[in-house]
mmCIF file of C-alpha atoms in Angstrom:
data_model
loop_
_atom_site.group_PDB
_atom_site.id
_atom_site.type_symbol
_atom_site.label_atom_id
_atom_site.label_comp_id
_atom_site.label_asym_id
_atom_site.label_seq_id
_atom_site.Cartn_x
_atom_site.Cartn_y
_atom_site.Cartn_z
ATOM 1 C CA MET M 115 17.966 26.198 12.159
ATOM 2 C CA GLU M 116 16.833 27.245 8.687
ATOM 3 C CA LYS M 117 13.685 29.382 8.703
ATOM 4 C CA GLY M 118 12.548 29.292 5.099
ATOM 5 C CA ILE M 119 10.567 31.600 2.864
ATOM 6 C CA PHE M 120 7.282 30.838 4.701
ATOM 7 C CA GLU M 121 8.619 31.557 8.177
ATOM 8 C CA GLY M 122 5.715 32.761 10.317
ATOM 9 C CA LEU M 123 3.031 31.329 8.014
ATOM 10 C CA LYS M 124 0.486 29.462 10.138
ATOM 11 C CA VAL M 125 -1.128 26.440 8.498
ATOM 12 C CA LEU M 126 -3.853 24.156 9.839
ATOM 13 C CA ASP M 127 -3.657 20.709 8.236
ATOM 14 C CA CYS M 128 -7.085 19.170 8.795
ATOM 15 C CA ALA M 129 -6.751 16.486 6.140
ATOM 16 C CA SER M 130 -5.746 12.878 5.460
ATOM 17 C CA PHE M 131 -4.817 10.504 2.601
ATOM 18 C CA ILE M 132 -2.546 11.970 0.867
ATOM 19 C CA ALA M 133 -2.634 14.904 -1.529
ATOM 20 C CA ALA M 134 -3.944 17.574 0.850
ATOM 21 C CA PRO M 135 -1.583 16.874 3.776
ATOM 22 C CA ALA M 136 1.297 16.471 1.316
ATOM 23 C CA ALA M 137 0.659 20.028 0.108
ATOM 24 C CA ALA M 138 0.987 21.141 3.731
ATOM 25 C CA THR M 139 4.267 19.224 3.877
ATOM 26 C CA VAL M 140 5.638 21.291 0.992
ATOM 27 C CA LEU M 141 4.666 24.478 2.839
ATOM 28 C CA SER M 142 6.447 23.130 5.924
ATOM 29 C CA ASP M 143 9.582 22.407 3.884
ATOM 30 C CA PHE M 144 9.795 26.127 3.210
ATOM 31 C CA GLY M 145 9.366 27.022 6.871
ATOM 32 C CA ALA M 146 5.613 27.239 7.451
ATOM 33 C CA ASP M 147 4.388 26.360 10.947
ATOM 34 C CA VAL M 148 2.010 23.463 10.245
ATOM 35 C CA ILE M 149 -0.372 22.111 12.870
ATOM 36 C CA LYS M 150 -1.663 18.640 12.078
ATOM 37 C CA ILE M 151 -5.212 18.321 13.426
ATOM 38 C CA GLU M 152 -6.167 14.687 13.985
ATOM 39 C CA PRO M 153 -8.784 12.888 16.086
ATOM 40 C CA PRO M 154 -7.830 11.698 19.578
ATOM 41 C CA GLY M 155 -7.229 8.003 20.108
ATOM 42 C CA GLN M 156 -6.064 6.401 16.873
ATOM 43 C CA GLY M 157 -5.181 9.727 15.256
ATOM 44 C CA ASP M 158 -5.181 10.309 11.520
ATOM 45 C CA PRO M 159 -6.210 7.032 9.798
ATOM 46 C CA TYR M 160 -3.278 7.562 7.430
ATOM 47 C CA ARG M 161 -0.994 6.538 10.305
ATOM 48 C CA ASN M 162 -2.204 2.975 9.718
ATOM 49 C CA LEU M 163 -1.691 2.812 5.954
ATOM 50 C CA THR M 164 1.463 0.720 6.154
ATOM 51 C CA ASN M 165 -0.364 -1.933 8.212
ATOM 52 C CA LEU M 166 -2.659 -2.764 5.298
ATOM 53 C CA PRO M 167 -2.038 -5.976 3.321
ATOM 54 C CA GLY M 168 0.509 -5.704 0.553
ATOM 55 C CA TYR M 169 2.588 -2.844 1.935
ATOM 56 C CA PRO M 170 6.310 -3.413 2.564
ATOM 57 C CA ALA M 171 7.234 -4.630 6.040
ATOM 58 C CA SER M 172 9.296 -2.053 7.905
ATOM 59 C CA PRO M 173 10.011 -1.040 11.516
ATOM 60 C CA HIS M 174 9.347 2.535 10.363
ATOM 61 C CA ASN M 175 5.996 4.102 9.515
ATOM 62 C CA PHE M 176 7.408 5.259 6.191
ATOM 63 C CA ALA M 177 4.221 6.802 4.794
ATOM 64 C CA TRP M 178 3.602 8.894 7.909
ATOM 65 C CA MET M 179 7.270 9.907 8.041
ATOM 66 C CA LEU M 180 7.063 11.330 4.545
ATOM 67 C CA GLU M 181 3.764 13.200 4.689
ATOM 68 C CA SER M 182 3.959 14.498 8.268
ATOM 69 C CA ARG M 183 7.543 15.647 8.664
ATOM 70 C CA ASN M 184 8.027 19.073 10.243
ATOM 71 C CA LYS M 185 4.451 19.189 11.571
ATOM 72 C CA LYS M 186 3.073 19.536 15.099
ATOM 73 C CA SER M 187 0.167 17.340 16.167
ATOM 74 C CA LEU M 188 -2.970 18.552 17.917
ATOM 75 C CA ALA M 189 -5.391 15.754 18.840
ATOM 76 C CA LEU M 190 -8.770 17.473 18.533
ATOM 77 C CA ASP M 191 -12.282 16.018 18.376
ATOM 78 C CA LEU M 192 -14.156 18.194 15.908
ATOM 79 C CA SER M 193 -17.417 16.371 16.567
ATOM 80 C CA LYS M 194 -17.559 18.109 19.974
ATOM 81 C CA PRO M 195 -18.502 21.783 20.336
ATOM 82 C CA GLU M 196 -15.474 22.280 22.548
ATOM 83 C CA GLY M 197 -13.218 20.937 19.806
ATOM 84 C CA GLN M 198 -14.819 23.181 17.209
ATOM 85 C CA ALA M 199 -14.307 26.178 19.508
ATOM 86 C CA VAL M 200 -10.577 25.401 19.664
ATOM 87 C CA LEU M 201 -10.405 25.171 15.874
ATOM 88 C CA TYR M 202 -12.209 28.488 15.508
ATOM 89 C CA ARG M 203 -9.691 30.182 17.778
ATOM 90 C CA LEU M 204 -6.798 28.727 15.786
ATOM 91 C CA ALA M 205 -8.428 29.609 12.455
ATOM 92 C CA ALA M 206 -8.831 33.217 13.537
ATOM 93 C CA GLU M 207 -5.033 33.534 13.633
ATOM 94 C CA ALA M 208 -4.127 31.138 10.813
ATOM 95 C CA ASP M 209 -3.035 31.951 7.281
ATOM 96 C CA VAL M 210 -4.048 28.691 5.600
ATOM 97 C CA PHE M 211 -6.658 26.042 6.439
ATOM 98 C CA ILE M 212 -6.362 22.770 4.527
ATOM 99 C CA THR M 213 -8.999 20.044 4.451
ATOM 100 C CA ASN M 214 -10.038 17.130 2.276
ATOM 101 C CA PHE M 215 -13.275 16.304 4.037
ATOM 102 C CA PRO M 216 -16.197 16.084 1.582
ATOM 103 C CA PRO M 217 -18.515 19.125 1.649
ATOM 104 C CA ALA M 218 -21.197 17.342 3.678
ATOM 105 C CA VAL M 219 -18.698 16.315 6.359
ATOM 106 C CA ARG M 220 -17.304 19.854 6.548
ATOM 107 C CA ALA M 221 -20.830 21.116 7.182
ATOM 108 C CA ARG M 222 -21.419 18.528 9.898
ATOM 109 C CA LEU M 223 -18.165 19.436 11.659
ATOM 110 C CA GLY M 224 -18.711 23.170 11.338
ATOM 111 C CA ILE M 225 -15.614 23.809 9.222
ATOM 112 C CA THR M 226 -16.994 25.071 5.918
ATOM 113 C CA TYR M 227 -15.492 28.118 4.245
ATOM 114 C CA GLU M 228 -18.634 30.083 5.043
ATOM 115 C CA GLN M 229 -18.203 29.270 8.739
ATOM 116 C CA LEU M 230 -14.489 30.081 8.955
ATOM 117 C CA LYS M 231 -14.339 33.146 6.692
ATOM 118 C CA PRO M 232 -16.095 35.502 9.149
ATOM 119 C CA LEU M 233 -13.455 34.617 11.749
ATOM 120 C CA ASN M 234 -10.542 35.667 9.543
ATOM 121 C CA ASP M 235 -10.910 37.608 6.314
ATOM 122 C CA ARG M 236 -7.268 36.884 5.410
ATOM 123 C CA LEU M 237 -7.632 33.100 5.684
ATOM 124 C CA VAL M 238 -6.805 31.011 2.631
ATOM 125 C CA TYR M 239 -9.245 28.094 2.811
ATOM 126 C CA ALA M 240 -7.984 25.193 0.691
ATOM 127 C CA SER M 241 -10.213 22.186 0.070
ATOM 128 C CA PHE M 242 -9.352 19.026 -1.833
ATOM 129 C CA THR M 243 -11.832 16.388 -2.989
ATOM 130 C CA GLY M 244 -12.048 13.280 -5.116
ATOM 131 C CA TYR M 245 -14.450 14.506 -7.788
ATOM 132 C CA GLY M 246 -14.929 18.247 -7.268
ATOM 133 C CA GLU M 247 -17.317 20.187 -5.056
ATOM 134 C CA LYS M 248 -20.348 20.360 -7.339
ATOM 135 C CA GLY M 249 -22.576 17.779 -8.969
ATOM 136 C CA ALA M 250 -23.858 14.367 -7.947
ATOM 137 C CA GLU M 251 -20.434 13.041 -6.940
ATOM 138 C CA ALA M 252 -19.324 15.972 -4.777
ATOM 139 C CA ASN M 253 -19.522 13.925 -1.567
ATOM 140 C CA LYS M 254 -18.246 10.696 -3.076
ATOM 141 C CA PRO M 255 -14.999 9.503 -1.445
ATOM 142 C CA GLY M 256 -12.105 9.164 -3.856
ATOM 143 C CA PHE M 257 -8.571 7.816 -3.817
ATOM 144 C CA ASP M 258 -5.930 8.315 -6.460
ATOM 145 C CA SER M 259 -6.373 4.716 -7.616
ATOM 146 C CA ASN M 260 -9.954 5.397 -8.681
ATOM 147 C CA ALA M 261 -10.586 9.140 -9.018
ATOM 148 C CA TYR M 262 -7.198 10.029 -10.555
ATOM 149 C CA TRP M 263 -5.835 6.912 -12.199
ATOM 150 C CA ALA M 264 -8.974 5.076 -13.304
ATOM 151 C CA ARG M 265 -11.451 7.909 -13.973
ATOM 152 C CA SER M 266 -9.019 9.936 -16.115
ATOM 153 C CA GLY M 267 -8.364 7.159 -18.624
ATOM 154 C CA LEU M 268 -4.744 6.716 -17.537
ATOM 155 C CA MET M 269 -5.400 3.232 -16.189
ATOM 156 C CA ASP M 270 -6.672 2.173 -19.593
ATOM 157 C CA LEU M 271 -4.187 4.145 -21.682
ATOM 158 C CA VAL M 272 -0.983 2.642 -20.254
ATOM 159 C CA ARG M 273 -1.948 -0.956 -20.939
ATOM 160 C CA ALA M 274 0.580 -2.795 -23.095
ATOM 161 C CA ASP M 275 -2.199 -3.375 -25.622
ATOM 162 C CA GLU M 276 -5.974 -3.520 -25.728
ATOM 163 C CA ASN M 277 -5.988 -7.221 -24.831
ATOM 164 C CA THR M 278 -4.130 -6.891 -21.513
ATOM 165 C CA THR M 279 -5.812 -5.988 -18.240
ATOM 166 C CA PRO M 280 -5.874 -2.356 -17.041
ATOM 167 C CA ALA M 281 -2.668 -1.347 -15.253
ATOM 168 C CA ARG M 282 -2.831 -1.008 -11.464
ATOM 169 C CA SER M 283 -1.472 2.128 -9.813
ATOM 170 C CA VAL M 284 0.916 2.206 -6.858
ATOM 171 C CA ALA M 285 0.373 3.962 -3.534
ATOM 172 C CA GLY M 286 0.345 7.737 -3.778
ATOM 173 C CA MET M 287 1.234 7.767 -7.466
ATOM 174 C CA GLY M 288 -1.437 10.337 -8.268
ATOM 175 C CA ASP M 289 -1.640 11.940 -4.842
ATOM 176 C CA HIS M 290 1.834 13.430 -4.915
ATOM 177 C CA PRO M 291 1.447 15.199 -8.276
ATOM 178 C CA CYS M 292 -1.961 16.388 -7.040
ATOM 179 C CA ALA M 293 -0.293 17.757 -3.909
ATOM 180 C CA MET M 294 1.910 19.973 -6.064
ATOM 181 C CA ALA M 295 -1.122 21.326 -7.926
ATOM 182 C CA PHE M 296 -2.868 21.954 -4.604
ATOM 183 C CA TYR M 297 0.245 23.652 -3.255
ATOM 184 C CA GLY M 298 0.231 25.861 -6.352
ATOM 185 C CA ALA M 299 -3.393 26.812 -5.679
ATOM 186 C CA ILE M 300 -2.558 27.754 -2.092
ATOM 187 C CA VAL M 301 0.463 29.835 -3.059
ATOM 188 C CA THR M 302 -1.583 31.554 -5.788
ATOM 189 C CA ALA M 303 -4.169 32.504 -3.169
ATOM 190 C CA LEU M 304 -1.422 33.800 -0.871
ATOM 191 C CA TYR M 305 -0.161 35.964 -3.733
ATOM 192 C CA LYS M 306 -3.698 37.222 -4.318
ATOM 193 C CA ARG M 307 -3.903 38.075 -0.624
ATOM 194 C CA GLU M 308 -0.717 40.112 -0.905
ATOM 195 C CA ARG M 309 -2.385 42.168 -3.638
ATOM 196 C CA THR M 310 -5.893 42.473 -2.169
ATOM 197 C CA GLY M 311 -5.483 41.912 1.557
ATOM 198 C CA HIS M 312 -8.189 39.251 1.500
ATOM 199 C CA GLY M 313 -8.113 35.471 1.709
ATOM 200 C CA SER M 314 -10.119 33.207 -0.554
ATOM 201 C CA HIS M 315 -11.347 29.670 -1.087
ATOM 202 C CA VAL M 316 -9.189 27.541 -3.400
ATOM 203 C CA SER M 317 -9.780 23.952 -4.395
ATOM 204 C CA SER M 318 -8.517 21.065 -6.460
ATOM 205 C CA ASN M 319 -9.483 17.434 -6.908
ATOM 206 C CA LEU M 320 -8.152 14.066 -7.999
ATOM 207 C CA MET M 321 -10.360 13.749 -11.065
ATOM 208 C CA ALA M 322 -9.284 17.096 -12.520
ATOM 209 C CA ASN M 323 -5.615 16.351 -11.941
ATOM 210 C CA GLY M 324 -5.960 12.938 -13.540
ATOM 211 C CA VAL M 325 -7.446 14.377 -16.720
ATOM 212 C CA TRP M 326 -4.750 17.069 -16.712
ATOM 213 C CA ALA M 327 -2.110 14.319 -16.486
ATOM 214 C CA SER M 328 -3.642 12.534 -19.472
ATOM 215 C CA GLY M 329 -4.288 15.868 -21.149
ATOM 216 C CA VAL M 330 -2.516 15.302 -24.487
ATOM 217 C CA LEU M 331 -4.671 12.343 -25.432
ATOM 218 C CA ALA M 332 -7.741 13.636 -23.589
ATOM 219 C CA GLN M 333 -7.550 16.832 -25.646
ATOM 220 C CA ALA M 334 -7.191 14.748 -28.782
ATOM 221 C CA LYS M 335 -10.440 13.000 -27.876
ATOM 222 C CA LEU M 336 -12.117 16.351 -27.247
ATOM 223 C CA CYS M 337 -10.993 17.377 -30.727
ATOM 224 C CA GLY M 338 -12.554 14.278 -32.261
ATOM 225 C CA ALA M 339 -9.231 12.676 -33.178
ATOM 226 C CA LYS M 340 -9.146 9.129 -34.526
ATOM 227 C CA PHE M 341 -7.132 6.779 -32.320
ATOM 228 C CA GLN M 342 -5.149 3.670 -33.245
ATOM 229 C CA PRO M 343 -5.115 0.600 -31.006
ATOM 230 C CA ARG M 344 -2.194 0.641 -28.573
ATOM 231 C CA ARG M 345 0.622 -1.569 -29.788
ATOM 232 C CA THR M 346 2.789 -3.904 -27.760
ATOM 233 C CA ARG M 347 6.472 -3.083 -27.321
ATOM 234 C CA GLU M 348 7.371 -5.675 -29.954
ATOM 235 C CA HIS M 349 5.053 -3.973 -32.448
ATOM 236 C CA ALA M 350 5.967 -0.344 -31.741
ATOM 237 C CA LEU M 351 5.993 2.045 -34.690
ATOM 238 C CA ASN M 352 9.457 3.412 -33.945
ATOM 239 C CA ALA M 353 12.371 1.282 -32.769
ATOM 240 C CA VAL M 354 14.413 4.243 -31.508
ATOM 241 C CA THR M 355 11.739 5.365 -29.053
ATOM 242 C CA ASN M 356 11.221 1.957 -27.514
ATOM 243 C CA HIS M 357 12.443 0.034 -24.471
ATOM 244 C CA TYR M 358 14.832 -2.916 -24.446
ATOM 245 C CA LYS M 359 15.983 -5.584 -22.030
ATOM 246 C CA CYS M 360 19.683 -5.822 -21.206
ATOM 247 C CA ARG M 361 21.702 -8.958 -20.430
ATOM 248 C CA ASP M 362 21.213 -8.575 -16.655
ATOM 249 C CA GLY M 363 17.437 -8.320 -16.943
ATOM 250 C CA ARG M 364 17.326 -4.541 -16.524
ATOM 251 C CA TRP M 365 15.564 -2.328 -19.050
ATOM 252 C CA LEU M 366 16.342 0.958 -20.774
ATOM 253 C CA ILE M 367 14.269 3.168 -23.032
ATOM 254 C CA LEU M 368 15.620 4.935 -26.084
ATOM 255 C CA SER M 369 14.271 8.435 -26.742
ATOM 256 C CA LEU M 370 15.933 9.495 -29.986
ATOM 257 C CA LEU M 371 13.621 12.227 -31.249
ATOM 258 C CA ASN M 372 16.307 13.740 -33.495
ATOM 259 C CA GLU M 373 16.446 10.482 -35.339
ATOM 260 C CA ASP M 374 18.176 11.489 -38.559
ATOM 261 C CA ARG M 375 21.164 12.957 -36.731
ATOM 262 C CA GLN M 376 21.372 10.323 -33.982
ATOM 263 C CA TRP M 377 20.850 7.167 -36.018
ATOM 264 C CA PRO M 378 24.508 6.828 -37.152
ATOM 265 C CA THR M 379 25.718 7.349 -33.573
ATOM 266 C CA LEU M 380 23.379 4.677 -32.254
ATOM 267 C CA ALA M 381 24.534 2.203 -34.884
ATOM 268 C CA ARG M 382 28.173 2.812 -33.919
ATOM 269 C CA CYS M 383 27.359 2.378 -30.226
ATOM 270 C CA MET M 384 25.870 -0.984 -31.114
ATOM 271 C CA GLU M 385 28.993 -1.863 -33.126
ATOM 272 C CA ARG M 386 26.779 -2.210 -36.182
ATOM 273 C CA GLU M 387 28.022 0.531 -38.523
ATOM 274 C CA ASP M 388 26.676 -1.535 -41.378
ATOM 275 C CA LEU M 389 23.175 -0.501 -40.340
ATOM 276 C CA ILE M 390 23.925 3.119 -41.243
ATOM 277 C CA THR M 391 23.927 2.351 -44.946
ATOM 278 C CA ASP M 392 21.759 -0.756 -44.865
ATOM 279 C CA PRO M 393 19.069 0.074 -47.457
ATOM 280 C CA ARG M 394 16.367 -1.279 -45.134
ATOM 281 C CA PHE M 395 17.202 1.196 -42.349
ATOM 282 C CA ALA M 396 19.241 4.015 -43.888
ATOM 283 C CA THR M 397 16.273 6.418 -44.016
ATOM 284 C CA ARG M 398 13.691 7.392 -41.438
ATOM 285 C CA PRO M 399 10.763 6.123 -43.574
ATOM 286 C CA GLY M 400 12.585 2.851 -44.037
ATOM 287 C CA ARG M 401 13.232 2.405 -40.313
ATOM 288 C CA HIS M 402 9.599 3.160 -39.501
ATOM 289 C CA ALA M 403 8.266 0.863 -42.195
ATOM 290 C CA ARG M 404 10.440 -1.963 -40.852
ATOM 291 C CA SER M 405 10.129 -1.147 -37.152
ATOM 292 C CA LEU M 406 9.209 -4.723 -36.178
ATOM 293 C CA GLU M 407 12.299 -6.062 -37.895
ATOM 294 C CA LEU M 408 14.510 -3.401 -36.320
ATOM 295 C CA ILE M 409 13.091 -4.015 -32.838
ATOM 296 C CA LYS M 410 13.963 -7.705 -33.097
ATOM 297 C CA LEU M 411 17.467 -6.759 -34.181
ATOM 298 C CA PHE M 412 17.848 -4.317 -31.259
ATOM 299 C CA ASP M 413 16.527 -6.918 -28.820
ATOM 300 C CA GLY M 414 19.405 -9.193 -29.747
ATOM 301 C CA ILE M 415 22.006 -6.414 -29.518
ATOM 302 C CA PHE M 416 20.913 -4.989 -26.164
ATOM 303 C CA ALA M 417 20.820 -8.487 -24.684
ATOM 304 C CA THR M 418 24.595 -8.766 -25.129
ATOM 305 C CA LYS M 419 25.571 -6.261 -22.404
ATOM 306 C CA ASP M 420 24.484 -5.343 -18.878
ATOM 307 C CA LEU M 421 22.632 -2.106 -18.207
ATOM 308 C CA ALA M 422 25.659 -0.434 -16.598
ATOM 309 C CA GLU M 423 27.737 -0.977 -19.727
ATOM 310 C CA TRP M 424 24.995 0.322 -22.007
ATOM 311 C CA ARG M 425 24.653 3.400 -19.801
ATOM 312 C CA ARG M 426 28.353 4.114 -20.158
ATOM 313 C CA ILE M 427 28.267 3.661 -23.926
ATOM 314 C CA LEU M 428 25.100 5.649 -24.620
ATOM 315 C CA ASP M 429 25.907 8.442 -22.169
ATOM 316 C CA GLY M 430 29.419 8.653 -23.576
ATOM 317 C CA ASN M 431 28.017 9.334 -27.023
ATOM 318 C CA GLY M 432 25.381 11.861 -26.000
ATOM 319 C CA LEU M 433 22.373 9.728 -26.858
ATOM 320 C CA VAL M 434 19.091 10.369 -25.106
ATOM 321 C CA PHE M 435 17.785 7.389 -23.180
ATOM 322 C CA GLY M 436 16.413 6.526 -19.775
ATOM 323 C CA VAL M 437 16.898 3.750 -17.291
ATOM 324 C CA VAL M 438 13.769 1.890 -16.263
ATOM 325 C CA GLY M 439 14.472 2.375 -12.586
ATOM 326 C CA ILE M 440 13.680 0.019 -9.755
ATOM 327 C CA LEU M 441 13.291 0.951 -6.096
ATOM 328 C CA ASP M 442 16.617 -0.701 -5.271
ATOM 329 C CA ASP M 443 18.321 2.026 -7.318
ATOM 330 C CA ILE M 444 16.980 4.961 -5.318
ATOM 331 C CA PRO M 445 18.959 4.884 -2.017
ATOM 332 C CA GLY M 446 22.265 5.007 -3.892
ATOM 333 C CA ASP M 447 21.277 7.288 -6.770
ATOM 334 C CA GLN M 448 24.075 9.837 -6.653
ATOM 335 C CA GLN M 449 22.325 12.239 -9.026
ATOM 336 C CA MET M 450 19.349 12.355 -6.650
ATOM 337 C CA ILE M 451 21.629 12.918 -3.675
ATOM 338 C CA ASP M 452 23.689 15.604 -5.440
ATOM 339 C CA ASN M 453 20.505 17.505 -6.309
ATOM 340 C CA ASP M 454 18.848 17.185 -2.875
ATOM 341 C CA VAL M 455 16.090 14.973 -4.208
ATOM 342 C CA LEU M 456 16.987 12.754 -1.266
ATOM 343 C CA VAL M 457 17.895 14.513 1.996
ATOM 344 C CA PRO M 458 18.567 13.247 5.529
ATOM 345 C CA PHE M 459 16.240 13.780 8.439
ATOM 346 C CA GLU M 460 17.536 16.260 10.994
ATOM 347 C CA GLY M 461 20.062 14.567 13.282
ATOM 348 C CA ASP M 462 19.803 11.275 11.408
ATOM 349 C CA THR M 463 21.348 9.444 8.479
ATOM 350 C CA MET M 464 18.010 8.143 7.197
ATOM 351 C CA LEU M 465 17.026 9.782 3.930
ATOM 352 C CA THR M 466 13.642 11.144 2.946
ATOM 353 C CA ILE M 467 12.210 12.455 -0.324
ATOM 354 C CA ASN M 468 12.398 16.212 -0.758
ATOM 355 C CA SER M 469 9.584 18.249 -2.251
ATOM 356 C CA PRO M 470 10.434 18.768 -5.934
ATOM 357 C CA ILE M 471 10.861 22.560 -6.071
ATOM 358 C CA TRP M 472 13.706 24.849 -5.041
ATOM 359 C CA VAL M 473 13.993 28.630 -4.717
ATOM 360 C CA ASP M 474 17.421 30.224 -4.997
ATOM 361 C CA GLY M 475 18.372 32.119 -1.884
ATOM 362 C CA SER M 476 15.735 30.418 0.266
ATOM 363 C CA GLN M 477 16.785 27.358 2.228
ATOM 364 C CA LYS M 478 14.368 24.625 3.126
ATOM 365 C CA VAL M 479 14.184 23.500 6.743
ATOM 366 C CA LYS M 480 15.935 20.271 7.650
ATOM 367 C CA PRO M 481 13.249 17.554 7.695
ATOM 368 C CA ARG M 482 12.101 16.898 11.250
ATOM 369 C CA ARG M 483 10.504 13.650 12.371
ATOM 370 C CA ALA M 484 6.748 13.227 12.119
ATOM 371 C CA PRO M 485 4.835 13.795 15.388
ATOM 372 C CA GLY M 486 3.085 11.366 17.676
ATOM 373 C CA ILE M 487 -0.669 11.689 18.199
ATOM 374 C CA GLY M 488 -1.306 14.889 20.130
ATOM 375 C CA GLU M 489 2.388 15.328 20.837
ATOM 376 C CA HIS M 490 2.104 19.116 20.694
ATOM 377 C CA SER M 491 -1.467 19.604 21.929
ATOM 378 C CA ASP M 492 -0.569 21.509 25.103
ATOM 379 C CA GLU M 493 2.072 23.606 23.345
ATOM 380 C CA ILE M 494 -0.390 24.622 20.619
ATOM 381 C CA LEU M 495 -3.162 25.429 23.076
ATOM 382 C CA ARG M 496 -0.873 27.562 25.238
ATOM 383 C CA ALA M 497 0.259 29.493 22.158
ATOM 384 C CA ALA M 498 -3.424 30.071 21.331
ATOM 385 C CA GLY M 499 -4.010 31.652 24.749
ATOM 386 C CA TYR M 500 -5.422 28.761 26.784
ATOM 387 C CA ASP M 501 -4.270 28.614 30.395
ATOM 388 C CA GLU M 502 -3.561 25.384 32.259
ATOM 389 C CA ALA M 503 -7.036 25.209 33.795
ATOM 390 C CA ALA M 504 -8.683 25.581 30.385
ATOM 391 C CA ILE M 505 -6.412 22.907 28.912
ATOM 392 C CA ARG M 506 -7.326 20.506 31.714
ATOM 393 C CA GLN M 507 -10.994 21.215 31.088
ATOM 394 C CA LEU M 508 -10.619 20.519 27.365
ATOM 395 C CA ARG M 509 -8.895 17.236 28.128
ATOM 396 C CA ALA M 510 -11.596 16.290 30.620
ATOM 397 C CA SER M 511 -14.264 16.921 27.981
ATOM 398 C CA GLY M 512 -12.515 14.600 25.550
ATOM 399 C CA ALA M 513 -12.214 17.350 22.962
ATOM 400 C CA VAL M 514 -8.415 17.373 23.227
ATOM 401 C CA ALA M 515 -5.934 14.605 23.858
#
């Protein structure tokens, strides 16, 4: 079994929905020993996400499979003093503690940084919130749909034009990029610990990550830039950085930034060499001035062939473009498979989505199935020094399940 670069790193994942536990998943991919702490009974509420209206019907709990692979589950009631005592014992030996409870909830459960730090000076305490840990909204619950996508301006910015409704996000769309930022914060703190010998408190939040994601235009606003109304696809300012519908209903997007050099090649790919010297389009200023006319022309040309044929033609001539992917493409995407973007679960043929970073010379562990509620409670308690009588007593108190 692969061990990974974080072999021996002990992580307590006391979080839910989605960014914070996903950061723990990345640590587990590189070999960290991650204990998922969840309440007895129903467990982490995230287990029930796929039962909500609108989610795809599946015999598999796909969301839980993704975020909780490789982890061990300890069902622990942190509202009970006995449960808090177990957490304190685990925290004293842990390297990383991850939570996304709001500050007020952390205080109520006895798991603030100030309470855990005296137990373990080397502990990296990582907290994730919706809107940051200071100010009037510090305890306000946030999801990526509102704190990341809506608050940052992204929801408004990606509208087709100012007259269409704001664009809805999809599940986890902001959470997973946020998880990578949070992972980076944790690893930075681990590096600091290597240099100083001391742990620290690191944090991140959905709102900050959302503004970072929209940073180019957000910075423009901070600089007092003047903005133009967003144009529809049909009224784009540049036809060679626009998207087009193919004969089979699939879409592609041209991204020809080196326009002067690539324009003749594109015209030949379209079997319209006459456009190269057409006085309307022969120069960059001309193409931009007549972008609406050129877009209509391209619409007709791209509609004559299926996406697969256009991919072959454009790829074969070295032109930069992208396929507007659909979920049906992903299971058979050979480029994703060749680059370990999609990897099989251990002992299974079912694929899962790999974390998007690799380190030469350090193998990731093979993804192991996500745990059941409290599946590893006894194992974890024994490793922490509890004997069988103490474990029975904890179960009798309801603090452990």
